[in-house]
Coordinates of C-alpha atoms in Angstrom, one line a residue:
M1112 CA 22.8 72.5 18.6
E1113 CA 24.9 73.2 15.5
L1114 CA 24.1 71.2 12.4
S1115 CA 27.9 70.9 11.7
E1116 CA 28.2 68.7 14.9
L1117 CA 26.2 66.0 13.1
I1118 CA 28.3 65.9 10.0
E1119 CA 31.0 63.1 10.0
V1120 CA 31.8 63.4 6.3
T1121 CA 31.8 66.6 4.3
R1122 CA 32.8 65.3 0.9
V1123 CA 32.9 61.9 -0.8
R1124 CA 35.0 62.0 -4.0
D1125 CA 34.3 59.9 -7.0
A1126 CA 30.9 58.5 -5.9
F1127 CA 29.0 56.7 -8.7
M1128 CA 25.3 57.6 -8.9
R1129 CA 23.9 54.3 -10.0
K1130 CA 20.3 55.3 -9.9
G1131 CA 18.6 58.7 -9.5
P1132 CA 16.9 61.6 -11.2
R1133 CA 19.4 61.5 -14.1
P1134 CA 21.4 58.9 -16.1
A1135 CA 24.3 57.1 -14.0
Q1136 CA 27.4 59.3 -13.7
I1137 CA 30.5 59.8 -11.4
G1138 CA 30.7 62.9 -9.2
D1139 CA 31.5 64.2 -5.7
I1140 CA 29.0 64.2 -2.9
C1141 CA 29.2 67.4 -0.8
I1142 CA 27.3 67.5 2.5
F1143 CA 26.2 70.8 4.2
G1144 CA 23.8 71.5 7.1
H1145 CA 20.6 71.5 4.9
H1146 CA 21.6 70.0 1.5
L1147 CA 23.4 67.2 0.0
I1148 CA 24.9 68.3 -3.3
F1149 CA 26.1 65.9 -6.1
A1150 CA 28.5 67.6 -8.4
P1151 CA 29.4 65.6 -11.5
T1152 CA 33.0 65.2 -12.5
T1153 CA 32.2 63.3 -15.7
V1154 CA 29.7 64.7 -18.2
S1155 CA 28.0 62.7 -21.0
K1156 CA 28.2 64.5 -24.3
E1157 CA 24.9 63.0 -25.3
V1158 CA 23.2 64.4 -22.1
P1159 CA 24.8 67.9 -21.6
D1160 CA 22.3 68.8 -18.9
N1161 CA 24.0 66.4 -16.6
S1162 CA 26.9 68.9 -16.0
E1163 CA 24.7 70.8 -13.5
E1164 CA 24.9 70.0 -9.6
F1165 CA 22.0 68.1 -8.1
W1166 CA 20.8 69.6 -4.8
L1167 CA 18.7 67.6 -2.3
L1168 CA 17.3 68.8 1.0
H1169 CA 18.1 66.5 3.8
K1170 CA 14.5 67.0 4.9
A1171 CA 13.3 65.3 1.7
V1172 CA 15.1 62.1 2.6
D1173 CA 12.6 59.5 4.1
R1174 CA 15.1 56.6 4.8
V1175 CA 18.8 55.9 4.5
L1176 CA 20.2 52.4 3.7
C1177 CA 23.8 51.3 3.6
E1178 CA 25.3 48.0 2.8
P1179 CA 28.4 46.5 1.2
I1180 CA 28.5 46.0 -2.6
S1181 CA 29.8 42.5 -1.8
K1182 CA 29.4 40.9 1.5
E1183 CA 32.2 38.4 0.6
N1184 CA 34.6 41.2 -0.4
P1185 CA 33.9 44.5 1.8
Q1186 CA 36.9 46.1 0.1
R1187 CA 34.8 46.8 -3.0
G1188 CA 33.0 49.5 -1.1
G1189 CA 29.4 50.2 -0.3
L1190 CA 26.0 51.1 -1.6
L1191 CA 24.3 54.1 -0.3
A1192 CA 20.5 54.3 -0.9
L1193 CA 18.4 57.4 -0.2
K1194 CA 14.7 56.8 -0.4
C1195 CA 13.0 60.2 -0.6
K1196 CA 9.6 61.4 0.5
N1197 CA 8.6 62.2 -3.2
F1198 CA 9.3 58.5 -4.0
L1199 CA 12.7 59.3 -5.7
M1200 CA 15.2 56.6 -5.1
I1201 CA 19.0 57.5 -5.3
I1202 CA 21.8 54.9 -5.1
F1203 CA 25.3 55.7 -4.7
E1204 CA 28.4 53.4 -5.0
I1205 CA 31.2 54.6 -2.7
G1206 CA 34.6 53.0 -2.9
D1207 CA 35.3 53.0 0.9
L1208 CA 32.7 51.1 3.0
E1209 CA 33.5 53.0 6.2
I1210 CA 33.2 56.4 4.5
C1211 CA 29.8 55.0 3.0
R1212 CA 28.6 54.2 6.4
A1213 CA 29.7 57.6 7.9
T1214 CA 27.9 59.3 5.0
A1215 CA 24.8 57.3 5.7
R1216 CA 25.0 58.2 9.5
T1217 CA 25.3 61.8 8.7
I1218 CA 22.4 61.9 6.3
E1219 CA 20.2 59.9 8.7
A1220 CA 21.0 62.4 11.5
L1221 CA 20.5 65.6 9.4
S1222 CA 17.1 64.2 7.9
N1223 CA 15.7 63.3 11.3
I1224 CA 16.2 66.3 13.5
N1225 CA 13.3 66.7 15.9
G1226 CA 11.2 69.9 15.3
F1227 CA 11.4 72.4 12.5
L1228 CA 13.4 75.2 14.1
H1229 CA 16.6 74.0 12.1
D1230 CA 14.8 73.7 8.8
Y1231 CA 16.2 75.4 5.8
A1232 CA 13.1 77.7 5.5
F1233 CA 14.6 79.8 8.4
F1234 CA 17.8 80.3 6.5
Y1235 CA 16.5 80.6 2.9
N1236 CA 17.1 84.0 1.2
S1237 CA 14.7 84.5 -1.6
P1238 CA 16.5 84.8 -5.0
F1239 CA 13.4 86.5 -6.6
T1240 CA 11.7 89.8 -5.8
I1241 CA 8.6 89.2 -3.8
L1242 CA 5.9 91.1 -5.8
D1243 CA 3.0 89.6 -3.8
D1244 CA 3.5 88.6 -0.2
G1245 CA 1.9 85.3 0.4
W1246 CA 1.6 85.8 4.2
S1247 CA -0.7 88.6 3.6
A1248 CA -2.6 87.3 0.6
F1249 CA -5.2 85.5 2.5
D1250 CA -6.3 87.6 5.5
P1251 CA -9.3 86.3 7.6
E1252 CA -10.8 89.9 7.7
Q1253 CA -10.7 90.2 3.9
E1254 CA -12.4 86.9 3.6
F1255 CA -15.1 88.1 6.1
A1256 CA -15.5 91.3 4.1
R1257 CA -16.2 89.3 1.0
L1258 CA -18.6 87.1 3.0
M1259 CA -20.5 90.2 4.0
L1260 CA -21.4 90.9 0.4
S1261 CA -23.5 87.6 0.4
T1262 CA -24.8 87.5 4.0
D1263 CA -24.9 89.2 7.3
A1264 CA -25.7 86.2 9.3
F1265 CA -22.1 85.8 10.6
R1266 CA -19.5 87.8 12.6
I1267 CA -15.8 87.6 13.0
S1268 CA -14.8 86.7 16.6
S1269 CA -11.6 87.0 18.5
V1270 CA -12.7 84.6 21.2
N1271 CA -9.5 82.6 20.5
E1272 CA -7.1 85.4 20.9
N1273 CA -3.7 84.1 22.1
F1274 CA -5.1 80.7 21.4
T1275 CA -6.7 80.4 24.8
V1276 CA -9.8 78.5 23.8
C1277 CA -8.6 76.2 21.1
P1278 CA -4.8 75.7 20.4
T1279 CA -5.4 74.4 16.8
Y1280 CA -7.7 77.2 15.6
P1281 CA -6.4 80.7 14.4
E1282 CA -7.1 83.7 16.5
K1283 CA -9.9 85.0 14.5
L1284 CA -12.8 82.9 13.4
I1285 CA -16.2 83.4 11.7
V1286 CA -19.1 82.3 13.6
P1287 CA -23.0 82.9 13.7
K1288 CA -24.0 86.5 14.4
G1289 CA -26.3 85.8 17.3
I1290 CA -23.9 83.7 19.3
G1291 CA -21.8 85.3 22.0
D1292 CA -18.2 84.4 22.9
D1293 CA -19.4 82.8 26.2
Y1294 CA -21.4 80.3 24.2
L1295 CA -18.4 79.5 22.1
R1296 CA -16.2 78.9 25.1
I1297 CA -18.7 76.5 26.6
S1298 CA -19.2 74.8 23.4
A1299 CA -15.4 74.3 23.2
T1300 CA -15.4 72.4 26.4
F1301 CA -17.9 70.0 24.8
R1302 CA -15.9 69.4 21.5
E1303 CA -12.8 67.4 21.1
G1304 CA -9.7 69.7 21.3
G1305 CA -11.9 72.8 21.8
R1306 CA -12.9 72.8 18.1
F1307 CA -16.3 74.4 18.5
P1308 CA -18.4 75.0 15.3
V1309 CA -17.0 77.7 12.8
L1310 CA -17.9 78.7 9.3
S1311 CA -15.9 77.0 6.6
Y1312 CA -17.7 78.1 3.5
F1313 CA -20.8 79.9 2.4
H1314 CA -22.6 78.8 -0.7
K1315 CA -24.0 81.8 -2.5
E1316 CA -26.4 80.0 -4.8
T1317 CA -28.4 78.2 -2.1
R1318 CA -27.4 80.6 0.7
S1319 CA -26.2 77.6 2.7
P1320 CA -23.3 77.6 5.2
L1321 CA -20.8 74.9 5.6
V1322 CA -19.6 74.5 9.2
R1323 CA -16.9 72.3 10.6
C1324 CA -16.0 71.2 14.1
S1325 CA -14.8 68.2 16.1
Q1326 CA -16.7 65.3 17.6
P1327 CA -19.1 66.2 20.6
L1328 CA -17.8 64.7 23.9
I1329 CA -21.0 62.8 24.6
G1330 CA -19.3 59.8 26.4
P1331 CA -20.9 56.8 27.9
T1332 CA -23.0 59.2 30.2
N1333 CA -24.6 61.0 27.3
R1334 CA -23.5 64.3 28.3
R1335 CA -25.3 67.2 26.9
C1336 CA -24.4 70.8 26.1
R1337 CA -27.3 73.2 25.5
E1338 CA -25.0 76.0 24.3
D1339 CA -23.7 73.7 21.6
E1340 CA -27.1 73.0 20.5
T1341 CA -28.0 76.6 20.4
I1342 CA -25.1 77.4 18.2
L1343 CA -26.1 74.6 15.7
N1344 CA -29.7 75.5 15.8
S1345 CA -28.8 79.2 15.1
L1346 CA -27.7 78.1 11.6
L1347 CA -31.2 76.9 10.8
T1348 CA -33.6 79.2 9.0
L1349 CA -36.0 77.6 6.5
N1350 CA -35.1 73.9 6.5
R1351 CA -33.5 71.2 8.5
G1352 CA -29.8 70.8 8.4
Y1353 CA -27.4 68.0 8.0
I1354 CA -24.6 66.7 10.2
I1355 CA -22.0 64.7 8.2
D1356 CA -19.8 62.3 10.3
T1357 CA -16.6 61.3 8.4
R1358 CA -16.2 58.2 10.6
S1359 CA -17.7 54.7 10.2
K1360 CA -20.4 53.7 12.6
S1361 CA -18.0 51.4 14.5
S1362 CA -15.5 54.1 14.9
A1363 CA -18.2 56.5 16.2
T1364 CA -19.4 53.9 18.6
A1365 CA -15.9 53.1 19.9
A1366 CA -15.3 56.9 20.3
K1367 CA -18.3 57.2 22.5
A1368 CA -16.9 54.5 24.9
K1369 CA -13.7 56.7 25.2
G1370 CA -15.6 59.9 25.9
G1371 CA -16.5 61.0 22.4
G1372 CA -19.4 60.2 20.2
A1373 CA -21.9 61.7 17.9
E1374 CA -24.8 64.2 18.3
P1375 CA -27.9 62.5 19.8
L1376 CA -30.9 63.0 17.6
G1377 CA -33.0 63.6 20.5
N1378 CA -31.1 66.8 21.3
Y1379 CA -30.5 67.9 17.9
R1380 CA -34.0 67.3 16.5
Q1381 CA -33.8 69.6 13.5
W1382 CA -30.8 67.8 12.0
R1383 CA -30.4 64.8 9.9
Y1384 CA -27.3 62.7 10.8
I1385 CA -25.4 61.0 7.9
Q1386 CA -22.2 58.9 8.0
C1387 CA -19.9 59.3 5.1
P1388 CA -16.7 57.4 6.3
I1389 CA -13.3 58.4 5.2
P1390 CA -10.4 56.0 6.3
R1391 CA -8.6 56.9 9.5
Q1392 CA -5.0 58.3 9.4
R1393 CA -3.4 55.0 10.1
E1394 CA -5.3 53.3 7.3
I1395 CA -4.2 56.0 4.9
H1396 CA -0.6 55.7 6.0
D1397 CA -0.5 52.0 5.4
A1398 CA -2.3 52.2 2.1
L1399 CA 0.3 54.7 0.8
T1400 CA 3.1 52.3 1.9
R1401 CA 1.5 49.4 0.0
M1402 CA 0.8 51.4 -3.0
V1403 CA 4.3 52.8 -3.3
D1404 CA 5.7 49.2 -2.8
V1405 CA 3.5 47.8 -5.5
C1406 CA 4.3 50.6 -8.0
S1407 CA 8.0 50.1 -7.4
D1408 CA 7.9 46.3 -8.2
R1409 CA 8.8 45.8 -11.9
K1410 CA 8.9 42.1 -11.8
I1411 CA 5.4 41.5 -10.8
S1412 CA 2.9 39.7 -13.1
S1413 CA -0.2 41.5 -14.5
D1414 CA -2.7 39.5 -12.5
R1415 CA -0.7 40.0 -9.3
W1416 CA -0.3 43.7 -10.1
V1417 CA -4.1 44.3 -10.3
S1418 CA -4.8 42.3 -7.1
R1419 CA -2.1 44.3 -5.1
V1420 CA -3.2 47.7 -6.3
G1421 CA -6.8 46.7 -5.1
Q1422 CA -5.5 45.3 -1.8
A1423 CA -3.3 48.4 -1.1
G1424 CA -6.4 50.5 -0.4
W1425 CA -5.0 53.9 -1.6
L1426 CA -7.5 54.3 -4.5
T1427 CA -10.3 53.2 -2.1
A1428 CA -9.3 56.0 0.3
V1429 CA -9.3 58.5 -2.5
A1430 CA -12.6 57.3 -3.8
A1431 CA -14.1 57.5 -0.3
S1432 CA -12.8 61.0 0.2
L1433 CA -14.6 62.1 -3.1
E1434 CA -17.8 60.3 -2.2
A1435 CA -17.9 62.0 1.2
S1436 CA -17.3 65.4 -0.2
A1437 CA -19.8 64.9 -3.0
N1438 CA -22.4 63.9 -0.4
V1439 CA -21.6 67.2 1.5
A1440 CA -22.0 69.2 -1.7
Q1441 CA -25.2 67.4 -2.5
C1442 CA -26.8 68.2 0.8
F1443 CA -26.9 71.9 -0.4
Y1444 CA -29.2 70.8 -3.3
S1445 CA -31.3 68.3 -1.4
E1446 CA -34.9 68.3 -2.6
G1447 CA -34.4 71.6 -4.4
L1448 CA -34.3 73.5 -1.1
K1449 CA -32.3 76.5 -0.1
E1450 CA -30.7 77.7 3.1
V1451 CA -29.7 74.1 4.2
P1452 CA -26.9 74.3 6.7
V1453 CA -24.3 71.5 6.7
V1454 CA -22.0 70.6 9.6
I1455 CA -19.0 68.4 9.1
H1456 CA -16.9 66.5 11.7
G1457 CA -15.1 63.4 12.3
G1458 CA -13.0 62.7 15.4
D1459 CA -10.6 65.5 16.3
G1460 CA -11.6 67.5 13.2
L1461 CA -7.9 67.8 11.9
D1462 CA -7.9 65.3 9.1
S1463 CA -10.9 63.7 7.4
T1464 CA -13.0 66.7 8.3
L1465 CA -10.6 68.9 6.3
I1466 CA -10.6 66.6 3.4
A1467 CA -14.5 66.6 3.2
S1468 CA -14.7 70.5 3.7
S1469 CA -12.2 71.4 1.2
L1470 CA -13.0 69.0 -1.6
A1471 CA -16.8 70.1 -1.2
Q1472 CA -15.7 73.6 -1.9
I1473 CA -13.9 72.5 -5.0
I1474 CA -16.9 70.7 -6.2
L1475 CA -19.3 73.6 -5.5
D1476 CA -17.3 76.7 -6.3
S1477 CA -15.6 77.6 -9.6
D1478 CA -13.4 80.2 -7.8
A1479 CA -11.8 77.3 -5.8
R1480 CA -10.7 75.8 -9.1
T1481 CA -8.5 78.8 -9.9
I1482 CA -4.9 78.9 -8.8
R1483 CA -5.5 81.7 -6.1
G1484 CA -8.7 80.2 -5.1
F1485 CA -7.2 76.8 -4.6
E1486 CA -4.5 78.4 -2.5
A1487 CA -7.1 80.1 -0.4
V1488 CA -8.8 76.7 0.2
I1489 CA -5.4 75.2 1.4
E1490 CA -4.6 78.2 3.5
R1491 CA -8.0 78.5 5.1
E1492 CA -9.0 74.7 5.3
W1493 CA -5.6 73.2 6.0
I1494 CA -3.0 75.5 7.2
C1495 CA -5.1 77.9 9.3
A1496 CA -7.5 75.2 10.3
G1497 CA -4.9 73.4 12.2
H1498 CA -3.8 70.4 10.1
P1499 CA -0.6 69.2 11.9
F1500 CA 1.7 69.2 8.8
S1501 CA 5.0 68.8 10.8
L1502 CA 3.6 65.7 12.6
R1503 CA 1.7 64.1 9.6
N1504 CA 4.5 64.7 7.1
N1505 CA 7.6 64.0 9.2
H1506 CA 8.0 60.8 7.1
C1507 CA 6.3 59.4 4.1
A1508 CA 6.0 55.8 2.7
Y1509 CA 9.4 54.4 3.4
A1510 CA 10.0 55.0 7.2
E1511 CA 8.2 56.0 10.4
G1512 CA 9.7 58.4 13.1
T1513 CA 10.5 57.0 16.5
V1514 CA 8.4 59.7 18.2
T1515 CA 6.1 60.9 15.5
G1516 CA 5.3 57.6 14.0
P1517 CA 1.8 57.2 15.4
Y1518 CA 0.9 60.6 14.1
E1519 CA 2.3 60.4 10.6
S1520 CA -0.2 60.0 7.7
P1521 CA -0.3 61.3 4.1
V1522 CA -3.8 62.9 4.7
F1523 CA -2.9 66.0 2.6
L1524 CA -1.8 63.7 -0.2
V1525 CA -5.1 62.0 -0.4
F1526 CA -6.7 65.4 -0.8
L1527 CA -4.3 66.3 -3.6
D1528 CA -4.9 62.9 -5.3
A1529 CA -8.7 63.5 -5.1
V1530 CA -8.2 66.9 -6.8
H1531 CA -6.2 65.1 -9.4
Q1532 CA -9.1 62.8 -10.1
M1533 CA -11.3 65.7 -10.6
I1534 CA -8.8 67.3 -13.0
S1535 CA -8.8 64.1 -14.9
Q1536 CA -12.6 64.0 -15.2
Y1537 CA -12.9 67.8 -15.9
P1538 CA -9.5 68.8 -17.5
M1539 CA -10.7 72.1 -18.7
S1540 CA -12.4 73.3 -15.4
F1541 CA -9.2 73.9 -13.4
E1542 CA -6.9 76.9 -14.0
F1543 CA -3.9 74.7 -12.8
D1544 CA -2.7 71.3 -13.8
E1545 CA -1.3 68.2 -12.0
N1546 CA 2.2 69.9 -12.0
F1547 CA 0.9 72.3 -9.3
L1548 CA -0.4 69.4 -7.2
I1549 CA 2.9 67.5 -7.4
F1550 CA 4.7 70.8 -6.5
L1551 CA 2.4 71.2 -3.4
F1552 CA 3.0 67.5 -2.4
E1553 CA 6.8 68.0 -2.4
H1554 CA 6.7 71.3 -0.5
A1555 CA 4.4 69.9 2.1
Y1556 CA 7.1 67.4 3.0
A1557 CA 10.4 69.3 2.5
S1558 CA 10.6 73.0 1.5
E1559 CA 12.6 76.2 1.6
F1560 CA 9.4 78.0 2.3
G1561 CA 7.5 78.3 5.6
S1562 CA 3.9 77.8 4.6
F1563 CA 3.8 74.2 5.7
L1564 CA 6.0 74.4 8.8
G1565 CA 4.3 73.8 12.2
N1566 CA 1.2 72.2 13.3
S1567 CA -1.0 75.1 13.9
E1568 CA -1.2 78.9 13.7
K1569 CA -0.3 79.0 17.3
E1570 CA 3.2 77.3 16.6
K1571 CA 3.7 79.7 13.6
K1572 CA 3.2 82.6 15.9
E1573 CA 5.3 81.3 18.7
N1574 CA 8.2 80.5 16.5
G1575 CA 7.9 83.7 14.2
I1576 CA 7.3 81.6 11.0
R1577 CA 5.5 84.3 9.3
K1578 CA 8.2 86.8 10.1
K1579 CA 11.3 84.7 9.5
T1580 CA 10.4 82.7 6.4
V1581 CA 9.1 83.3 2.9
S1582 CA 5.6 82.1 2.0
L1583 CA 5.3 79.5 -0.6
W1584 CA 2.6 81.5 -2.3
S1585 CA 5.1 84.4 -2.8
H1586 CA 7.0 82.0 -5.0
V1587 CA 3.8 80.7 -6.9
H1588 CA 2.6 84.3 -7.4
H1589 CA 5.7 85.5 -9.2
P1590 CA 4.9 85.6 -13.0
E1591 CA 7.8 83.6 -14.0
N1592 CA 6.9 80.8 -11.7
M1593 CA 3.1 80.8 -12.0
K1594 CA 3.2 80.2 -15.8
Q1595 CA 4.6 76.7 -15.3
F1596 CA 1.5 75.7 -13.3
V1597 CA -1.2 77.2 -15.7
N1598 CA -3.5 74.8 -17.5
V1599 CA -3.4 75.9 -21.1
C1600 CA -6.8 74.4 -21.9
Y1601 CA -8.5 76.2 -19.0
D1602 CA -12.2 77.1 -19.8
P1603 CA -14.0 78.2 -16.6
T1604 CA -17.1 76.0 -15.6
A1605 CA -19.5 78.0 -13.6
G1606 CA -21.2 76.1 -10.9
V1607 CA -20.9 72.6 -9.6
I1608 CA -18.9 69.7 -11.1
W1609 CA -19.8 66.3 -9.8
P1610 CA -17.0 63.8 -9.7
S1611 CA -17.6 60.1 -10.7
I1612 CA -16.5 57.6 -7.9
A1613 CA -17.2 54.6 -10.3
P1614 CA -14.3 52.1 -10.1
Q1615 CA -13.4 52.7 -13.7
C1616 CA -13.1 56.5 -13.2
I1617 CA -10.7 56.4 -10.2
K1618 CA -7.3 55.8 -11.7
I1619 CA -3.6 55.6 -10.4
W1620 CA -1.9 59.0 -10.4
D1621 CA 0.8 57.9 -12.8
R1622 CA 3.0 61.2 -12.6
L1623 CA 3.1 60.7 -8.9
F1624 CA 3.6 57.0 -8.5
F1625 CA 5.6 56.3 -11.6
R1626 CA 7.3 59.6 -12.0
W1627 CA 10.9 58.4 -11.4
Q1628 CA 10.5 55.3 -13.4
R1629 CA 10.8 56.8 -16.8
P1630 CA 14.4 56.7 -18.1
D1631 CA 14.6 60.5 -18.7
N1632 CA 11.8 61.5 -16.2
S1633 CA 10.3 63.6 -19.0
W1634 CA 6.6 63.6 -18.2
S1635 CA 5.6 67.0 -18.9
K1636 CA 7.6 68.6 -21.8
P1637 CA 6.3 66.6 -24.8
E1638 CA 2.7 66.3 -23.5
T1639 CA 2.6 70.0 -22.6
E1640 CA 3.8 71.0 -26.0
T1641 CA 1.2 68.7 -27.6
I1642 CA -1.6 70.2 -25.5
Q1643 CA -0.3 73.7 -26.2
S1644 CA -0.2 73.1 -29.8
L1645 CA -3.8 71.7 -29.8
A1646 CA -5.0 74.6 -27.6
D1647 CA -3.5 77.1 -30.1
H1648 CA -5.0 75.3 -33.0
W1649 CA -8.6 75.1 -31.6
K1650 CA -8.5 78.7 -30.4
L1651 CA -7.5 79.8 -34.0
R1652 CA -10.3 77.6 -35.3
E1653 CA -12.8 79.0 -32.7
K1654 CA -11.9 82.5 -34.1
E1655 CA -12.3 81.5 -37.7
L1656 CA -15.8 79.9 -37.0
T1657 CA -16.9 82.9 -34.9
A1658 CA -16.0 85.2 -37.7
K1659 CA -17.9 83.0 -40.2
A1660 CA -20.9 82.8 -37.9
S1661 CA -20.9 86.7 -37.6
S1662 CA -20.8 87.0 -41.4
L1663 CA -23.6 84.5 -41.9
R1664 CA -25.8 86.4 -39.3
R1665 CA -25.2 89.7 -41.3
S1666 CA -26.1 87.9 -44.4
V1667 CA -29.3 86.6 -42.9
I1668 CA -30.2 90.2 -41.7
E1669 CA -29.6 91.7 -45.1
L1670 CA -31.7 89.0 -46.9
S1671 CA -34.5 89.4 -44.4
R1672 CA -34.5 93.2 -45.2
E1673 CA -34.5 92.5 -48.9
L1674 CA -37.4 90.0 -48.4
R1675 CA -39.5 92.6 -46.6
V1676 CA -38.7 95.3 -49.1
N1677 CA -39.6 93.1 -52.1
S1678 CA -42.5 91.2 -50.7
P1679 CA -45.9 92.5 -51.8
L1680 CA -48.1 94.2 -49.3

């Protein structure tokens, strides 16, 4: 299929952008295979920046609406509304209603192409020199080599070569050293989707492993798998371990009736079982829809606003994610013990499991709070771990796909919002700021890079994504690009940071939900300049005080010497 076959209108002249990312103006709409381009024909002298073209990926459009300006007088033309996945709303007035409808059909078709093989990432030519190839920046063998510096209790396994055991896992996995590949294959038949237990993270301070998998297929008959029990028990050394289930008790019980379930304590005697529920993917999807709806309503009263924000359930989902991950992190420090293994799973291990495992690492490890460390968490715990980005992010808050609708959910956005809450509570502990999180949010839904394409490493390999596209991390690692994400107040905090989940501490992410409601959309510039100015001031002040303290120490030493010399024997 050629994308040109879907284009009914290539150019719309003298369209009026009534609402969008810039003040209202007249221009031409040009439609190409991957982009809509708005080229202004009238430029305001007061706002000279509006002379630049505005480019929008069709993939970034979530919903297209078209209606006449006046139902009584269709000759006045039509309104074309584009609701984007980053919550931007663009409204054009087009003089001819039929051209407006043809434009809407064109954008609707181009923004809803099944699959990702026609995405712009396959046609994008990088305008910058790639100094650090993102595709090779996070290699599993390099990760394993770093792990070997801390422990020799694990090995790297190729049991999933050619994705024969688990289609959603990568080909190379880190597993307990004493466990053979045969046991892993048998365990895979006992776990949902073949997702047998694999190492997610090793906590150096307590020498405790964090392992993730999917639910056991216990079923109504209480099926048992001794090989799976052996794998988990091989993690135990000094103390009992913890199994964290990210489902509610009712969800786990319902799953058992359908063939799933949870580990029976009688078979896993050395493990404590804890439930830390995180909302399911459908609940998260509906919560975001309600949240965006209430944040877009400007005519709502204050009382109604507070009520609807609470009823939306989005902040509840973010708080539940933080609570579950904090409980995971706390297990490592339970009763002051060391070598306490923790296993996380939910249902299929593709959503809430990854939220809990990745957030726990950010809580525990200061390296995960650097730009590269955070990228490594996303690469390892989301992209390589098999989170189905193409399915989950096919649509956002405004629409649902005909085929992918039941599978769509902003699970990754819940993770990013939870990280944002931690940045708000510990603003100096992260090397990056919320601009980096918003950047990742937008590229997870529509991007010229290939990092978030596909639903698994298997799909990436089958479609040559790593060979045919540019990695998002290649763009981020370029010095000119990285500096826009750096937190100017960064002061590394060693060790653990414990997030607060008190209601008064969980706040709405204003730059995400209200980003396009400021008249000039200028969130970052004045605030960044203020923060930079304050940072420079206090750094200078710190140098002055350090110099003064050194001078006082020298004076104290000299006075002490004089005192010893002049004092009588």
